[in-house]
Amino acid sequence: MTADAISSNNNCAAMPEVENDLKCPRHITVIIDGNRRYGKNKYGSGTRGHTDGTKTVMNFTEWCIDAGVEALTVFAFSTENWKREKAEIDALMKLVDGFIHDILGEALTRNIRVRVLASDSRKLPAFLVKSIKDVEAKTRYSLAVRLNNSISGICQKPFGLPDPDIMIRTSGELRISNFLLFQIAYAELIFMDKFWPEVTREDLQDIIVEFNRRKRRFGK
């Protein structure tokens, strides 16, 4: 699957559960909200919820590839999250680092370019900065799909990506939290009443169907 193939045939033929004549969004963005609440409800531990959320990012990336999505941007950590307890922040940084190491092999196999959008990388721990540089360097020539992990901040120019077609937020919250404010002007907003670790492949299928139901007029 190459970038050229995606742009020339933007139907969701690669996901057989979705009708082949449906148009596939080029760029999906996700605010992965509710990990901590999910973990506390299920395990009594917010950190374990973040661990499950990381696994869902891996799975969701696979589902987007199967559907023919060209770019996926995940909002993983906001500037406001720096106000949380240090122990939780440290655990989150280690989870992001673990995710980067876990995704690298799959990224090279599936031709995924991985990039991390950070407004101020000076706040990130040295081990995470090193991992980010490594995964970005090793996947820089991959073209089939682009996975972008947004950490801490508002990005006005996220690496020349196409503007998002869909912005998803989980956990039932109805706000966008400063995420890609300049790019989502014409994105279709999808708010899901479930926590991020609970999202399934069927949810993505339903979102694509809903995307095709909507009339995108782009202000005309």
GROMACS .gro file of C-alpha atoms in nm:
model
  220
    1MET     CA    1   0.000   0.000   0.000
    2THR     CA    2   0.159   0.326  -0.108
    3ALA     CA    3   0.066   0.690  -0.065
    4ASP     CA    4  -0.005   0.712  -0.437
    5ALA     CA    5  -0.246   0.421  -0.416
    6ILE     CA    6  -0.432   0.582  -0.129
    7SER     CA    7  -0.466   0.919  -0.297
    8SER     CA    8  -0.578   0.777  -0.632
    9ASN     CA    9  -0.835   0.538  -0.486
   10ASN     CA   10  -0.974   0.683  -0.168
   11ASN     CA   11  -1.245   0.422  -0.114
   12CYS     CA   12  -1.243   0.196   0.191
   13ALA     CA   13  -1.189  -0.120  -0.011
   14ALA     CA   14  -0.922  -0.247   0.226
   15MET     CA   15  -1.174  -0.279   0.510
   16PRO     CA   16  -1.423  -0.539   0.384
   17GLU     CA   17  -1.668  -0.470   0.666
   18VAL     CA   18  -1.725  -0.122   0.520
   19GLU     CA   19  -1.899  -0.077   0.186
   20ASN     CA   20  -1.645  -0.035  -0.092
   21ASP     CA   21  -1.813   0.272  -0.241
   22LEU     CA   22  -1.765   0.477   0.076
   23LYS     CA   23  -1.505   0.751   0.065
   24CYS     CA   24  -1.224   0.699   0.313
   25PRO     CA   25  -1.105   1.000   0.516
   26ARG     CA   26  -0.745   1.093   0.435
   27HIS     CA   27  -0.658   1.224   0.780
   28ILE     CA   28  -0.812   1.122   1.112
   29THR     CA   29  -0.722   1.293   1.439
   30VAL     CA   30  -0.806   1.154   1.782
   31ILE     CA   31  -0.809   1.303   2.131
   32ILE     CA   32  -0.753   0.983   2.327
   33ASP     CA   33  -0.942   1.080   2.641
   34GLY     CA   34  -1.053   0.870   2.936
   35ASN     CA   35  -0.756   0.638   2.992
   36ARG     CA   36  -0.714   0.733   3.356
   37ARG     CA   37  -1.085   0.708   3.440
   38TYR     CA   38  -1.105   0.375   3.258
   39GLY     CA   39  -0.811   0.240   3.457
   40LYS     CA   40  -0.950   0.356   3.791
   41ASN     CA   41  -1.290   0.203   3.713
   42LYS     CA   42  -1.153  -0.130   3.590
   43TYR     CA   43  -0.832  -0.181   3.787
   44GLY     CA   44  -0.831   0.084   4.058
   45SER     CA   45  -0.522   0.226   3.884
   46GLY     CA   46  -0.512   0.516   3.639
   47THR     CA   47  -0.170   0.409   3.513
   48ARG     CA   48  -0.303   0.071   3.398
   49GLY     CA   49  -0.566   0.258   3.201
   50HIS     CA   50  -0.291   0.443   3.015
   51THR     CA   51  -0.127   0.107   2.939
   52ASP     CA   52  -0.449  -0.022   2.784
   53GLY     CA   53  -0.486   0.306   2.597
   54THR     CA   54  -0.143   0.259   2.442
   55LYS     CA   55  -0.250  -0.083   2.313
   56THR     CA   56  -0.560   0.076   2.161
   57VAL     CA   57  -0.342   0.327   1.975
   58MET     CA   58  -0.152   0.034   1.824
   59ASN     CA   59  -0.476  -0.139   1.725
   60PHE     CA   60  -0.639   0.179   1.593
   61THR     CA   61  -0.335   0.244   1.375
   62GLU     CA   62  -0.375  -0.103   1.223
   63TRP     CA   63  -0.745  -0.046   1.159
   64CYS     CA   64  -0.674   0.286   0.989
   65ILE     CA   65  -0.417   0.120   0.765
   66ASP     CA   66  -0.670  -0.148   0.672
   67ALA     CA   67  -0.925   0.120   0.589
   68GLY     CA   68  -0.684   0.316   0.369
   69VAL     CA   69  -0.643   0.621   0.592
   70GLU     CA   70  -0.338   0.822   0.487
   71ALA     CA   71  -0.260   1.002   0.814
   72LEU     CA   72  -0.350   0.948   1.179
   73THR     CA   73  -0.273   1.208   1.445
   74VAL     CA   74  -0.316   1.112   1.811
   75PHE     CA   75  -0.333   1.376   2.084
   76ALA     CA   76  -0.158   1.193   2.367
   77PHE     CA   77  -0.048   1.461   2.613
   78SER     CA   78  -0.151   1.825   2.653
   79THR     CA   79   0.018   2.121   2.818
   80GLU     CA   80  -0.241   2.097   3.096
   81ASN     CA   81  -0.130   1.739   3.168
   82TRP     CA   82   0.200   1.873   3.304
   83LYS     CA   83  -0.001   1.984   3.609
   84ARG     CA   84  -0.067   1.624   3.712
   85GLU     CA   85   0.129   1.448   3.984
   86LYS     CA   86   0.492   1.381   3.896
   87ALA     CA   87   0.453   1.005   3.941
   88GLU     CA   88   0.175   0.996   3.681
   89ILE     CA   89   0.368   1.218   3.439
   90ASP     CA   90   0.676   0.996   3.472
   91ALA     CA   91   0.463   0.689   3.405
   92LEU     CA   92   0.309   0.853   3.098
   93MET     CA   93   0.648   0.946   2.958
   94LYS     CA   94   0.763   0.586   3.000
   95LEU     CA   95   0.446   0.462   2.829
   96VAL     CA   96   0.502   0.693   2.532
   97ASP     CA   97   0.860   0.572   2.513
   98GLY     CA   98   0.744   0.211   2.526
   99PHE     CA   99   0.488   0.278   2.255
  100ILE     CA  100   0.756   0.425   2.029
  101HIS     CA  101   0.973   0.116   2.073
  102ASP     CA  102   0.675  -0.116   2.019
  103ILE     CA  103   0.553   0.061   1.706
  104LEU     CA  104   0.893   0.079   1.536
  105GLY     CA  105   0.902  -0.279   1.408
  106GLU     CA  106   0.543  -0.261   1.284
  107ALA     CA  107   0.610   0.079   1.129
  108LEU     CA  108   0.901  -0.056   0.927
  109THR     CA  109   0.701  -0.363   0.822
  110ARG     CA  110   0.386  -0.169   0.727
  111ASN     CA  111   0.568   0.132   0.575
  112ILE     CA  112   0.444   0.378   0.839
  113ARG     CA  113   0.614   0.710   0.894
  114VAL     CA  114   0.607   0.801   1.265
  115ARG     CA  115   0.644   1.160   1.380
  116VAL     CA  116   0.600   1.327   1.717
  117LEU     CA  117   0.454   1.678   1.732
  118ALA     CA  118   0.582   1.859   2.041
  119SER     CA  119   0.557   2.232   2.107
  120ASP     CA  120   0.847   2.225   2.354
  121SER     CA  121   1.064   1.913   2.351
  122ARG     CA  122   1.282   2.063   2.627
  123LYS     CA  123   1.024   1.948   2.881
  124LEU     CA  124   1.052   1.587   2.768
  125PRO     CA  125   1.291   1.347   2.943
  126ALA     CA  126   1.617   1.278   2.760
  127PHE     CA  127   1.538   0.909   2.704
  128LEU     CA  128   1.212   1.001   2.528
  129VAL     CA  129   1.378   1.266   2.310
  130LYS     CA  130   1.632   1.003   2.204
  131SER     CA  131   1.358   0.752   2.119
  132ILE     CA  132   1.165   1.013   1.921
  133LYS     CA  133   1.471   1.104   1.713
  134ASP     CA  134   1.540   0.736   1.652
  135VAL     CA  135   1.191   0.639   1.533
  136GLU     CA  136   1.158   0.951   1.318
  137ALA     CA  137   1.495   0.886   1.152
  138LYS     CA  138   1.428   0.517   1.089
  139THR     CA  139   1.081   0.573   0.939
  140ARG     CA  140   1.147   0.899   0.752
  141TYR     CA  141   1.125   0.734   0.408
  142SER     CA  142   0.808   0.534   0.481
  143LEU     CA  143   0.518   0.663   0.277
  144ALA     CA  144   0.215   0.436   0.308
  145VAL     CA  145   0.061   0.603   0.611
  146ARG     CA  146   0.170   0.870   0.860
  147LEU     CA  147   0.124   0.822   1.234
  148ASN     CA  148   0.168   1.142   1.432
  149ASN     CA  149   0.178   1.151   1.810
  150SER     CA  150   0.102   1.497   1.947
  151ILE     CA  151   0.262   1.574   2.283
  152SER     CA  152   0.215   1.894   2.479
  153GLY     CA  153   0.098   2.190   2.282
  154ILE     CA  154  -0.074   2.357   1.989
  155CYS     CA  155   0.080   2.285   1.650
  156GLN     CA  156   0.007   2.541   1.379
  157LYS     CA  157   0.197   2.362   1.102
  158PRO     CA  158   0.207   1.987   1.169
  159PHE     CA  159   0.463   1.879   0.908
  160GLY     CA  160   0.260   1.963   0.597
  161LEU     CA  161  -0.014   1.709   0.665
  162PRO     CA  162  -0.350   1.738   0.489
  163ASP     CA  163  -0.609   1.907   0.709
  164PRO     CA  164  -0.803   1.654   0.917
  165ASP     CA  165  -1.125   1.515   0.772
  166ILE     CA  166  -1.240   1.380   1.109
  167MET     CA  167  -1.164   1.473   1.468
  168ILE     CA  168  -1.265   1.212   1.726
  169ARG     CA  169  -1.281   1.264   2.101
  170THR     CA  170  -1.358   0.981   2.339
  171SER     CA  171  -1.487   0.970   2.701
  172GLY     CA  172  -1.802   1.175   2.640
  173GLU     CA  173  -1.631   1.515   2.674
  174LEU     CA  174  -1.761   1.772   2.423
  175ARG     CA  175  -1.462   1.998   2.363
  176ILE     CA  176  -1.146   2.007   2.151
  177SER     CA  177  -0.892   2.120   2.415
  178ASN     CA  178  -0.673   2.339   2.189
  179PHE     CA  179  -0.600   2.046   1.958
  180LEU     CA  180  -0.504   2.149   1.601
  181LEU     CA  181  -0.723   2.458   1.618
  182PHE     CA  182  -0.596   2.590   1.285
  183GLN     CA  183  -0.646   2.262   1.097
  184ILE     CA  184  -0.987   2.133   1.210
  185ALA     CA  185  -1.194   2.425   1.079
  186TYR     CA  186  -1.376   2.193   0.837
  187ALA     CA  187  -1.319   1.860   1.010
  188GLU     CA  188  -1.621   1.650   1.101
  189LEU     CA  189  -1.638   1.624   1.481
  190ILE     CA  190  -1.719   1.287   1.637
  191PHE     CA  191  -1.771   1.265   2.013
  192MET     CA  192  -1.783   0.913   2.155
  193ASP     CA  193  -1.942   0.823   2.487
  194LYS     CA  194  -1.681   0.562   2.576
  195PHE     CA  195  -1.328   0.569   2.708
  196TRP     CA  196  -1.039   0.538   2.463
  197PRO     CA  197  -0.932   0.184   2.567
  198GLU     CA  198  -1.288   0.067   2.488
  199VAL     CA  199  -1.278   0.176   2.122
  200THR     CA  200  -1.312  -0.109   1.871
  201ARG     CA  201  -1.261  -0.172   1.503
  202GLU     CA  202  -1.640  -0.159   1.465
  203ASP     CA  203  -1.637   0.194   1.606
  204LEU     CA  204  -1.399   0.304   1.330
  205GLN     CA  205  -1.625   0.140   1.072
  206ASP     CA  206  -1.926   0.329   1.211
  207ILE     CA  207  -1.729   0.656   1.207
  208ILE     CA  208  -1.641   0.611   0.840
  209VAL     CA  209  -2.006   0.542   0.758
  210GLU     CA  210  -2.111   0.853   0.952
  211PHE     CA  211  -1.843   1.058   0.775
  212ASN     CA  212  -1.996   0.961   0.441
  213ARG     CA  213  -2.346   1.057   0.556
  214ARG     CA  214  -2.242   1.414   0.627
  215LYS     CA  215  -2.244   1.688   0.364
  216ARG     CA  216  -1.912   1.871   0.364
  217ARG     CA  217  -1.966   2.217   0.215
  218PHE     CA  218  -1.641   2.384   0.329
  219GLY     CA  219  -1.821   2.712   0.392
  220LYS     CA  220  -1.985   2.726   0.049
   0.00000   0.00000   0.00000
